[in-house]
Amino acid sequence: DTGVSQDPRHKITKRGQNVTFRCDPISEHNRLYWYRQTLGQGPEFLTYFQNEAQLEKSRLLSDRFSAERPKGSFSTLEIQRTEQGDSAMYLCASSLMNGQGYTGELFFGEGSRLTVL
Amino acid sequence: DQQVKQNSPSLSVQEGRISILNCDYTNSMFDYFLWYKKYPAEGPTFLISISSIKDKNEDGRFTVFLNKSAKHLSLHIVPSQPGDSAVYFCAPGSSNTGKLIFGQGTTLQVKP
């Protein structure tokens, strides 16, 4: 399977614990995006990378959230001192931005569901 | 500040009829407009897109219409099939960042 993969698919944690999610994008894709989706809402943009550079962060991304893409391939999203309000589906997406045949499509993974007790 | 609105949370249509899903946006900087489909416990999957230089794009049973002056787009599915039952998200974006802004979604149910 050469699509976007996310790990773990499900995470249950206690309030105050740290959690980390990993995303492996489609191999040739240079852009990587993190979104968060809560029940009944559409995905909300969190941050994105072009190669290893983090180019934009949403104001939704509080100081407890940090994302990295150290070698321009996989990415991690860490949440420190989790709160119940962090419970959501965390979605990763990737795309190839090379100016050719652009359709706007982001390729999404299946998501990592976080439950904070 | 909600830049993208899908005002109908749900829509129910009979198999074989047309489904029309609507979306309104406020940001004039959007230059690409996408529709995604989502099943429970899966990530969104791309359905169809249109650039701001066009007003219609068709792909099989799916057609997207863009009215830039009204800042409105719609997705037409004809004929609708039970397998089309899912949540549909409108997602405009900027070709500069590639970032998409999603609406709240419309749950489509196609009845056999």
XYZ file of N, CA and C in Angstrom:
687
model
N 0.848 -1.193 0.000
C 0.000 0.000 0.000
C 0.883 1.242 0.000
N 0.723 2.108 -0.982
C 1.594 3.262 -1.096
C 0.891 4.547 -0.707
N -0.212 4.468 0.010
C -0.937 5.651 0.443
C -0.332 6.245 1.701
N -1.026 7.231 2.266
C -0.601 7.873 3.508
C -0.954 6.946 4.669
N 0.017 6.676 5.526
C -0.260 5.808 6.667
C -0.037 6.562 7.973
N -0.893 6.250 8.940
C -0.823 6.910 10.234
C -0.786 5.867 11.343
N -0.058 6.213 12.398
C 0.095 5.267 13.492
C 0.212 6.031 14.822
N -0.483 5.573 15.894
C -1.437 4.472 15.900
C -2.786 4.899 15.338
N -3.642 3.945 15.055
C -4.975 4.271 14.576
C -5.863 4.738 15.724
N -5.618 4.173 16.888
C -6.408 4.551 18.062
C -5.472 4.717 19.253
N -5.751 5.740 20.060
C -4.950 5.947 21.272
C -5.892 6.417 22.371
N -5.866 5.694 23.496
C -6.613 6.112 24.671
C -5.600 6.478 25.737
N -5.727 7.646 26.314
C -4.763 8.095 27.298
C -5.480 8.827 28.424
N -4.771 8.989 29.502
C -5.321 9.734 30.629
C -4.901 11.196 30.525
N -5.754 12.040 31.012
C -5.478 13.478 31.018
C -4.117 13.745 31.649
N -3.343 14.597 31.001
C -2.029 14.948 31.530
C -0.879 14.178 30.913
N -1.197 13.086 30.218
C -0.148 12.297 29.569
C 0.216 12.919 28.222
N 1.392 12.562 27.733
C 1.837 12.998 26.400
C 1.538 11.902 25.377
N 1.173 12.307 24.182
C 0.958 11.339 23.103
C 1.666 11.827 21.847
N 2.061 10.872 21.022
C 2.721 11.200 19.750
C 2.099 10.381 18.641
N 1.795 11.052 17.536
C 1.275 10.402 16.349
C 2.305 10.509 15.227
N 2.334 9.466 14.407
C 3.272 9.453 13.293
C 2.504 9.397 11.985
N 3.033 10.076 10.985
C 2.455 10.055 9.646
C 3.544 9.766 8.632
N 3.308 8.784 7.777
C 4.185 8.514 6.648
C 3.452 8.903 5.371
N 3.902 9.953 4.705
C 3.190 10.418 3.507
C 3.529 9.544 2.304
N 2.884 9.803 1.210
C 3.242 9.179 -0.064
C 4.668 9.618 -0.386
N 5.502 8.691 -0.808
C 6.959 8.896 -0.775
C 7.456 10.113 -1.552
N 6.893 10.407 -2.703
C 7.427 11.519 -3.486
C 6.791 12.861 -3.142
N 5.853 12.863 -2.184
C 5.145 14.104 -1.852
C 5.995 15.014 -0.984
N 6.069 16.287 -1.375
C 6.903 17.228 -0.637
C 6.116 18.034 0.408
N 4.806 17.995 0.332
C 4.025 18.742 1.327
C 3.269 17.775 2.222
N 3.193 18.139 3.501
C 2.515 17.300 4.481
C 1.681 18.197 5.388
N 0.451 17.771 5.643
C -0.517 18.584 6.393
C -1.068 17.784 7.566
N -1.323 18.472 8.664
C -2.040 17.892 9.795
C -3.361 18.634 9.970
N -4.413 17.837 10.171
C -5.744 18.358 10.447
C -6.297 17.662 11.688
N -7.278 18.292 12.311
C -7.982 17.687 13.438
C -9.471 17.731 13.133
N -10.161 16.632 13.432
C -11.597 16.579 13.184
C -12.319 16.104 14.431
N -13.287 16.888 14.867
C -14.140 16.484 15.979
C -15.511 16.126 15.442
N -16.298 15.471 16.288
C -17.582 14.929 15.861
C -18.496 16.015 15.298
N -19.016 15.768 14.105
C -19.970 16.696 13.504
C -19.357 17.894 12.825
N -18.032 17.947 12.795
C -17.334 19.075 12.165
C -16.475 18.594 11.005
N -16.099 19.533 10.155
C -15.143 19.200 9.117
C -13.732 19.235 9.665
N -12.787 18.663 8.940
C -11.384 18.733 9.377
C -10.920 20.188 9.505
N -10.183 20.464 10.586
C -9.639 21.808 10.820
C -8.126 21.771 10.625
N -7.628 22.719 9.871
C -6.201 22.793 9.580
C -5.408 23.087 10.851
N -4.300 22.344 11.027
C -3.396 22.585 12.150
C -2.066 23.171 11.693
N -1.403 22.480 10.743
C -0.083 22.930 10.325
C 0.281 22.237 9.024
N 1.302 22.796 8.315
C 1.793 22.076 7.155
C 3.292 22.306 6.960
N 3.897 21.360 6.266
C 5.322 21.364 5.971
C 5.531 21.304 4.464
N 6.570 21.994 4.031
C 7.104 21.756 2.701
C 8.498 21.205 2.922
N 8.682 19.958 2.519
C 9.896 19.222 2.888
C 10.030 19.252 4.413
N 11.143 19.716 4.956
C 11.288 19.693 6.407
C 10.878 21.011 7.061
N 10.549 22.005 6.272
C 10.214 23.324 6.816
C 8.742 23.422 7.171
N 8.469 23.831 8.406
C 7.090 24.058 8.842
C 6.711 25.469 8.416
N 5.787 25.582 7.459
C 5.509 26.873 6.849
C 4.341 27.625 7.472
N 3.442 26.922 8.115
C 2.295 27.610 8.715
C 1.754 26.797 9.873
N 1.369 27.502 10.928
C 0.727 26.873 12.083
C -0.568 27.610 12.393
N -1.633 26.860 12.598
C -2.909 27.465 12.966
C -2.872 27.931 14.411
N -3.716 28.906 14.719
C -3.822 29.326 16.127
C -4.441 28.231 16.980
N -5.006 27.204 16.319
C -5.528 26.042 17.063
C -4.386 25.255 17.690
N -3.193 25.406 17.135
C -2.037 24.634 17.590
C -1.422 25.347 18.787
N -1.916 24.973 19.985
C -1.419 25.642 21.189
C 0.011 25.209 21.477
N 0.579 25.797 22.544
C 1.964 25.497 22.924
C 2.144 24.028 23.297
N 1.055 23.336 23.601
C 1.174 21.926 23.980
C 1.346 21.026 22.763
N 1.128 21.585 21.597
C 1.227 20.813 20.363
C 2.548 21.146 19.661
N 3.219 20.106 19.180
C 4.397 20.358 18.356
C 4.448 19.330 17.239
N 4.808 19.782 16.069
C 4.909 18.904 14.911
C 6.297 19.057 14.306
N 6.804 17.936 13.807
C 8.120 17.942 13.170
C 8.085 17.094 11.911
N 8.996 17.399 11.030
C 9.221 16.565 9.854
C 10.721 16.627 9.581
N 11.485 15.947 10.413
C 12.935 16.171 10.469
C 13.701 15.941 9.177
N 13.344 14.979 8.392
C 14.106 14.689 7.174
C 13.267 14.898 5.935
N 12.154 15.587 6.102
C 11.295 15.835 4.954
C 10.539 14.615 4.487
N 10.506 13.568 5.336
C 9.743 12.377 4.945
C 8.581 12.215 5.925
N 8.729 11.348 6.947
C 7.649 11.162 7.898
C 7.528 12.378 8.805
N 6.396 12.475 9.487
C 6.157 13.580 10.416
C 5.595 13.032 11.730
N 5.842 13.743 12.802
C 5.237 13.413 14.093
C 4.478 14.622 14.620
N 3.389 14.322 15.306
C 2.597 15.344 15.998
C 2.530 14.919 17.460
N 3.087 15.755 18.340
C 3.093 15.433 19.758
C 2.160 16.378 20.495
N 1.391 15.818 21.404
C 0.543 16.620 22.287
C 1.018 16.379 23.718
N 1.419 17.431 24.370
C 1.873 17.316 25.754
C 0.728 17.675 26.714
N 0.753 17.016 27.866
C -0.227 17.319 28.934
C -1.640 17.327 28.350
N -2.033 16.209 27.802
C -3.319 16.129 27.099
C -4.480 16.551 27.989
N -5.477 17.129 27.342
C -6.721 17.546 27.988
C -7.877 16.832 27.297
N -9.014 16.766 27.970
C -10.161 16.067 27.384
C -10.584 16.714 26.064
N -10.390 18.014 25.941
C -10.737 18.720 24.713
C -9.860 18.365 23.530
N -8.773 17.629 23.780
C -7.905 17.188 22.683
C -8.447 15.942 21.998
N -9.465 15.333 22.568
C -10.055 14.133 21.978
C -10.606 14.473 20.596
N -10.109 13.771 19.599
C -10.464 14.075 18.209
C -9.814 13.034 17.307
N -10.122 13.145 16.017
C -9.411 12.378 14.994
C -8.337 13.299 14.432
N -7.106 12.835 14.421
C -6.001 13.618 13.867
C -5.665 13.028 12.497
N -5.816 13.856 11.487
C -5.649 13.429 10.104
C -4.377 14.004 9.512
N -3.682 13.191 8.770
C -2.493 13.625 8.046
C -2.792 13.528 6.552
N -2.266 14.447 5.793
C -2.443 14.432 4.342
C -1.142 14.863 3.677
N -0.959 14.434 2.443
C 0.232 14.852 1.712
C -0.129 15.213 0.289
N 0.776 15.950 -0.340
C 0.567 16.323 -1.733
C 1.914 16.620 -2.375
N 1.916 16.597 -3.712
C 3.107 16.968 -4.465
C 2.854 18.315 -5.105
N 3.618 19.289 -4.688
C 3.477 20.631 -5.226
C 4.651 20.897 -6.159
N 4.409 20.720 -7.472
C 5.483 20.987 -8.429
C 5.027 21.834 -9.600
N 3.842 22.388 -9.453
C 3.353 23.310 -10.474
C 2.809 22.649 -11.712
N 2.807 21.301 -11.746
C 2.332 20.635 -12.955
C 1.030 19.904 -12.673
N 0.017 20.168 -13.476
C -1.236 19.427 -13.348
C -1.877 19.545 -11.988
N -1.742 20.696 -11.367
C -2.253 20.876 -10.008
C -3.773 20.772 -9.985
N -4.271 19.942 -9.055
C -5.723 19.805 -8.896
C -6.169 20.247 -7.521
N -5.222 20.511 -6.637
C -5.552 20.878 -5.262
C -5.703 19.695 -4.333
N -5.641 18.473 -4.863
C -5.945 17.311 -4.054
C -4.912 17.061 -2.968
N -5.411 16.852 -1.766
C -4.612 16.328 -0.667
C -5.008 14.874 -0.480
N -3.997 14.020 -0.267
C -4.231 12.600 -0.056
C -4.198 12.348 1.449
N -5.316 11.897 1.983
C -5.438 11.729 3.422
C -5.160 10.295 3.858
N -4.603 10.188 5.069
C -4.520 8.905 5.730
C -5.841 8.604 6.425
N -5.890 7.466 7.101
C -7.136 7.056 7.755
C -7.316 7.687 9.128
N -6.303 8.385 9.603
C -6.452 9.126 10.843
C -6.024 8.355 12.081
N -5.727 9.133 13.111
C -5.412 8.581 14.430
C -6.437 9.147 15.406
N -7.219 8.246 15.995
C -8.268 8.715 16.912
C -7.733 8.764 18.329
N -7.820 9.932 18.946
C -7.349 10.126 20.314
C -8.535 10.277 21.252
N -8.520 9.502 22.322
C -9.504 9.639 23.397
C -8.756 9.951 24.676
N -9.077 11.087 25.282
C -8.450 11.492 26.537
C -9.463 11.328 27.667
N -9.125 10.461 28.621
C -10.060 10.172 29.720
C -9.870 11.131 30.882
N -14.629 32.782 12.828
C -14.825 33.234 11.458
C -14.885 32.005 10.545
N -16.100 31.679 10.126
C -16.273 30.464 9.341
C -16.175 30.829 7.870
N -15.107 30.444 7.239
C -14.876 30.825 5.853
C -15.677 29.976 4.883
N -16.048 28.773 5.313
C -16.734 27.840 4.422
C -17.962 27.295 5.154
N -19.110 27.390 4.512
C -20.338 26.936 5.161
C -21.101 25.970 4.276
N -21.486 24.865 4.869
C -22.416 23.946 4.224
C -23.655 23.963 5.107
N -24.666 24.642 4.664
C -25.804 24.951 5.530
C -26.764 23.787 5.730
N -26.656 22.758 4.916
C -27.534 21.598 5.084
C -26.758 20.474 5.740
N -27.044 20.174 7.002
C -26.310 19.086 7.664
C -26.623 17.721 7.058
N -27.809 17.578 6.478
C -28.162 16.279 5.929
C -29.072 16.437 4.722
N -29.052 15.383 3.890
C -29.856 15.353 2.670
C -30.233 13.906 2.408
N -31.499 13.691 2.082
C -31.966 12.345 1.770
C -32.615 12.361 0.392
N -32.176 11.459 -0.484
C -32.743 11.386 -1.835
C -33.025 9.930 -2.197
N -33.866 9.757 -3.185
C -34.204 8.425 -3.647
C -33.175 7.987 -4.695
N -32.868 6.708 -4.689
C -31.954 6.158 -5.689
C -32.422 6.538 -7.089
N -31.463 6.962 -7.934
C -31.785 7.332 -9.303
C -32.066 8.808 -9.499
N -32.376 9.512 -8.401
C -32.664 10.946 -8.508
C -31.371 11.746 -8.375
N -31.488 13.054 -8.526
C -30.329 13.925 -8.411
C -30.106 14.343 -6.963
N -28.839 14.365 -6.541
C -28.453 14.925 -5.243
C -27.725 16.237 -5.514
N -28.107 17.274 -4.795
C -27.451 18.575 -4.941
C -26.962 19.027 -3.574
N -25.649 19.156 -3.456
C -25.050 19.609 -2.207
C -24.467 21.003 -2.427
N -24.683 21.881 -1.470
C -24.304 23.279 -1.635
C -23.234 23.721 -0.644
N -22.510 24.767 -1.037
C -21.418 25.271 -0.214
C -21.239 26.754 -0.493
N -21.078 27.552 0.552
C -20.814 28.983 0.413
C -19.480 29.316 1.073
N -18.754 30.250 0.492
C -17.467 30.633 1.061
C -17.346 32.145 1.080
N -16.406 32.641 1.875
C -16.256 34.090 2.007
C -14.917 34.606 1.482
N -13.912 33.743 1.416
C -12.558 34.199 1.090
C -12.343 34.269 -0.425
N -12.128 35.455 -0.926
C -11.928 35.643 -2.369
C -10.594 35.110 -2.861
N -9.700 34.756 -1.937
C -8.373 34.270 -2.328
C -8.373 32.792 -2.716
N -9.457 32.095 -2.411
C -9.524 30.683 -2.814
C -9.460 30.601 -4.335
N -8.621 29.700 -4.842
C -8.574 29.528 -6.289
C -8.777 28.091 -6.732
N -8.940 27.191 -5.760
C -9.310 25.810 -6.075
C -10.405 25.387 -5.113
N -11.328 24.595 -5.636
C -12.490 24.202 -4.845
C -12.677 22.700 -5.011
N -12.625 21.987 -3.895
C -12.651 20.531 -3.944
C -13.862 20.003 -3.174
N -14.268 18.812 -3.556
C -15.252 18.058 -2.789
C -14.611 16.745 -2.364
N -14.800 16.413 -1.086
C -14.324 15.169 -0.528
C -15.508 14.375 -0.004
N -15.329 13.073 0.010
C -16.329 12.150 0.526
C -15.693 11.417 1.696
N -16.488 11.177 2.744
C -15.907 10.508 3.906
C -16.866 9.479 4.461
N -16.322 8.267 4.662
C -17.054 7.219 5.357
C -16.571 7.183 6.803
N -17.394 6.666 7.725
C -16.970 6.576 9.131
C -15.658 5.811 9.275
N -14.820 6.276 10.175
C -13.551 5.625 10.515
C -12.570 5.568 9.345
N -12.776 6.389 8.334
C -11.825 6.484 7.231
C -11.441 7.941 7.020
N -10.310 8.160 6.355
C -9.955 9.524 5.995
C -10.782 9.996 4.812
N -10.851 11.312 4.606
C -11.581 11.839 3.449
C -10.937 11.380 2.140
N -11.760 11.113 1.150
C -11.251 10.760 -0.175
C -11.714 11.801 -1.191
N -10.810 12.170 -2.048
C -11.053 13.195 -3.058
C -12.102 12.730 -4.058
N -12.989 13.662 -4.404
C -14.057 13.331 -5.346
C -13.870 14.091 -6.661
N -13.845 15.394 -6.597
C -13.770 16.223 -7.788
C -13.335 17.617 -7.382
N -12.706 18.336 -8.316
C -12.290 19.706 -8.013
C -12.554 20.617 -9.204
N -12.486 21.910 -8.946
C -12.637 22.903 -10.000
C -11.738 24.089 -9.665
N -11.109 24.654 -10.680
C -10.306 25.845 -10.438
C -11.177 27.081 -10.623
N -10.688 28.204 -10.126
C -11.485 29.432 -10.148
C -11.667 29.998 -11.551
N -10.907 29.468 -12.516
C -11.058 29.993 -13.880
C -12.177 29.279 -14.639
N -12.772 28.268 -14.015
C -13.860 27.538 -14.648
C -15.153 27.734 -13.867
N -16.265 27.387 -14.499
C -17.518 27.432 -13.762
C -18.208 26.062 -13.691
N -17.615 25.083 -14.355
C -18.211 23.742 -14.324
C -17.121 22.715 -14.590
N -17.197 21.611 -13.852
C -16.320 20.479 -14.112
C -17.115 19.207 -13.889
N -16.985 18.285 -14.828
C -17.794 17.081 -14.802
C -16.900 15.856 -14.811
N -17.279 14.868 -14.006
C -16.548 13.605 -13.975
C -17.553 12.496 -13.722
N -17.976 11.868 -14.797
C -18.956 10.802 -14.670
C -20.264 11.323 -14.104
N -20.705 10.732 -12.996
C -21.985 11.137 -12.397
C -21.872 12.415 -11.569
N -20.662 12.903 -11.398
C -20.421 14.049 -10.511
C -20.099 15.304 -11.321
N -20.782 16.395 -10.987
C -20.522 17.690 -11.611
C -20.429 18.742 -10.521
N -19.399 19.575 -10.609
C -19.269 20.684 -9.667
C -19.475 21.983 -10.435
N -20.266 22.867 -9.860
C -20.540 24.180 -10.426
C -19.988 25.246 -9.493
N -19.353 26.255 -10.088
C -18.799 27.351 -9.303
C -19.388 28.673 -9.762
N -19.934 29.432 -8.821
C -20.444 30.779 -9.088
C -19.603 31.748 -8.252
N -18.563 32.303 -8.874
C -17.607 33.134 -8.118
C -18.249 34.413 -7.612
N -19.140 35.003 -8.374
C -19.748 36.257 -7.945
C -20.590 36.054 -6.696
N -21.223 34.889 -6.600
C -22.040 34.582 -5.418
C -21.234 33.868 -4.348
N -19.987 33.527 -4.640
C -19.133 32.745 -3.734
C -19.870 31.476 -3.310
N -20.293 30.747 -4.308
C -21.121 29.561 -4.065
C -20.690 28.442 -5.003
N -20.619 27.238 -4.455
C -20.413 26.097 -5.332
C -21.361 24.976 -4.935
N -21.583 24.107 -5.901
C -22.491 22.995 -5.646
C -21.952 21.738 -6.308
N -22.356 20.620 -5.748
C -22.002 19.304 -6.284
C -23.296 18.606 -6.663
N -23.372 18.176 -7.921
C -24.524 17.432 -8.403
C -24.112 15.984 -8.635
N -24.927 15.081 -8.119
C -24.689 13.659 -8.333
C -25.932 13.114 -9.029
N -25.717 12.606 -10.256
C -26.872 12.070 -10.958
C -26.458 10.917 -11.873
N -27.109 9.760 -11.819
C -28.114 9.419 -10.832
C -27.475 9.036 -9.502
N -28.158 9.303 -8.415
C -27.647 8.942 -7.102
C -27.776 7.443 -6.882
N -26.790 6.885 -6.169
C -26.784 5.453 -5.881
C -26.632 5.249 -4.373
N -27.135 4.142 -3.847
C -27.003 3.906 -2.402
C -25.555 3.967 -1.901
N -24.612 3.555 -2.736
C -23.190 3.612 -2.372
C -22.665 5.017 -2.225
N -23.430 6.013 -2.673
C -23.027 7.405 -2.518
C -23.299 7.916 -1.104
N -24.005 7.154 -0.319
C -24.332 7.577 1.054
C -23.043 7.746 1.855
N -22.811 8.963 2.328
C -21.561 9.306 3.024
C -21.676 10.761 3.478
N -20.618 11.245 4.117
C -20.544 12.669 4.438
C -19.712 13.351 3.356
N -20.214 14.453 2.835
C -19.538 15.189 1.767
C -19.056 16.530 2.310
N -17.780 16.808 2.056
C -17.182 18.060 2.508
C -16.780 18.906 1.310
N -17.133 20.153 1.396
C -16.651 21.167 0.481
C -15.327 21.666 1.050
N -14.303 21.853 0.196
C -12.991 22.243 0.708
C -12.279 23.169 -0.279
N -12.528 24.458 -0.173
C -11.779 25.402 -1.009
C -10.342 25.552 -0.494
N -9.473 25.997 -1.383
C -8.093 26.170 -0.972
C -7.337 27.143 -1.839
N -6.075 27.322 -1.490
C -5.190 28.216 -2.218
C -4.086 27.400 -2.857
N -3.840 27.636 -4.141
C -2.772 26.895 -4.828
C -1.397 27.319 -4.310
N -1.323 28.434 -3.612
C -0.047 28.910 -3.074
C 0.418 28.020 -1.925
N -0.485 27.761 -0.990
C -0.118 26.946 0.175
C -0.555 25.495 0.032
N -1.555 25.259 -0.821
C -2.134 23.927 -0.920
C -3.074 23.600 0.233
N -3.199 24.539 1.173
C -4.033 24.294 2.341
C -5.513 24.344 1.955
N -6.293 23.397 2.481
C -7.729 23.364 2.239
C -8.463 23.749 3.517
N -9.566 24.493 3.345
C -10.434 24.837 4.456
C -11.745 24.086 4.246
N -12.110 23.262 5.210
C -13.255 22.390 5.056
C -14.525 23.004 5.636
N -15.649 22.713 4.964
C -16.945 23.016 5.538
C -17.298 21.975 6.602
N -18.489 22.131 7.167
C -18.898 21.244 8.263
C -19.379 19.891 7.774
N -19.667 19.799 6.490
C -20.094 18.534 5.920
C -21.607 18.412 5.778
N -22.019 17.637 4.793
C -23.421 17.286 4.584
C -23.502 15.775 4.493
N -24.348 15.190 5.321
C -24.540 13.740 5.285
C -25.609 13.402 4.254
N -25.199 12.680 3.238
C -26.111 12.275 2.166
C -26.562 10.843 2.394
N -27.866 10.650 2.346
C -28.416 9.292 2.402
C -29.188 9.054 1.119
N -28.809 8.008 0.402
C -29.510 7.643 -0.822
C -30.301 6.371 -0.537
N -31.600 6.491 -0.644
C -32.478 5.376 -0.287
C -32.763 4.503 -1.508
N -32.666 3.178 -1.351
C -32.939 2.274 -2.486
C -34.404 2.344 -2.906
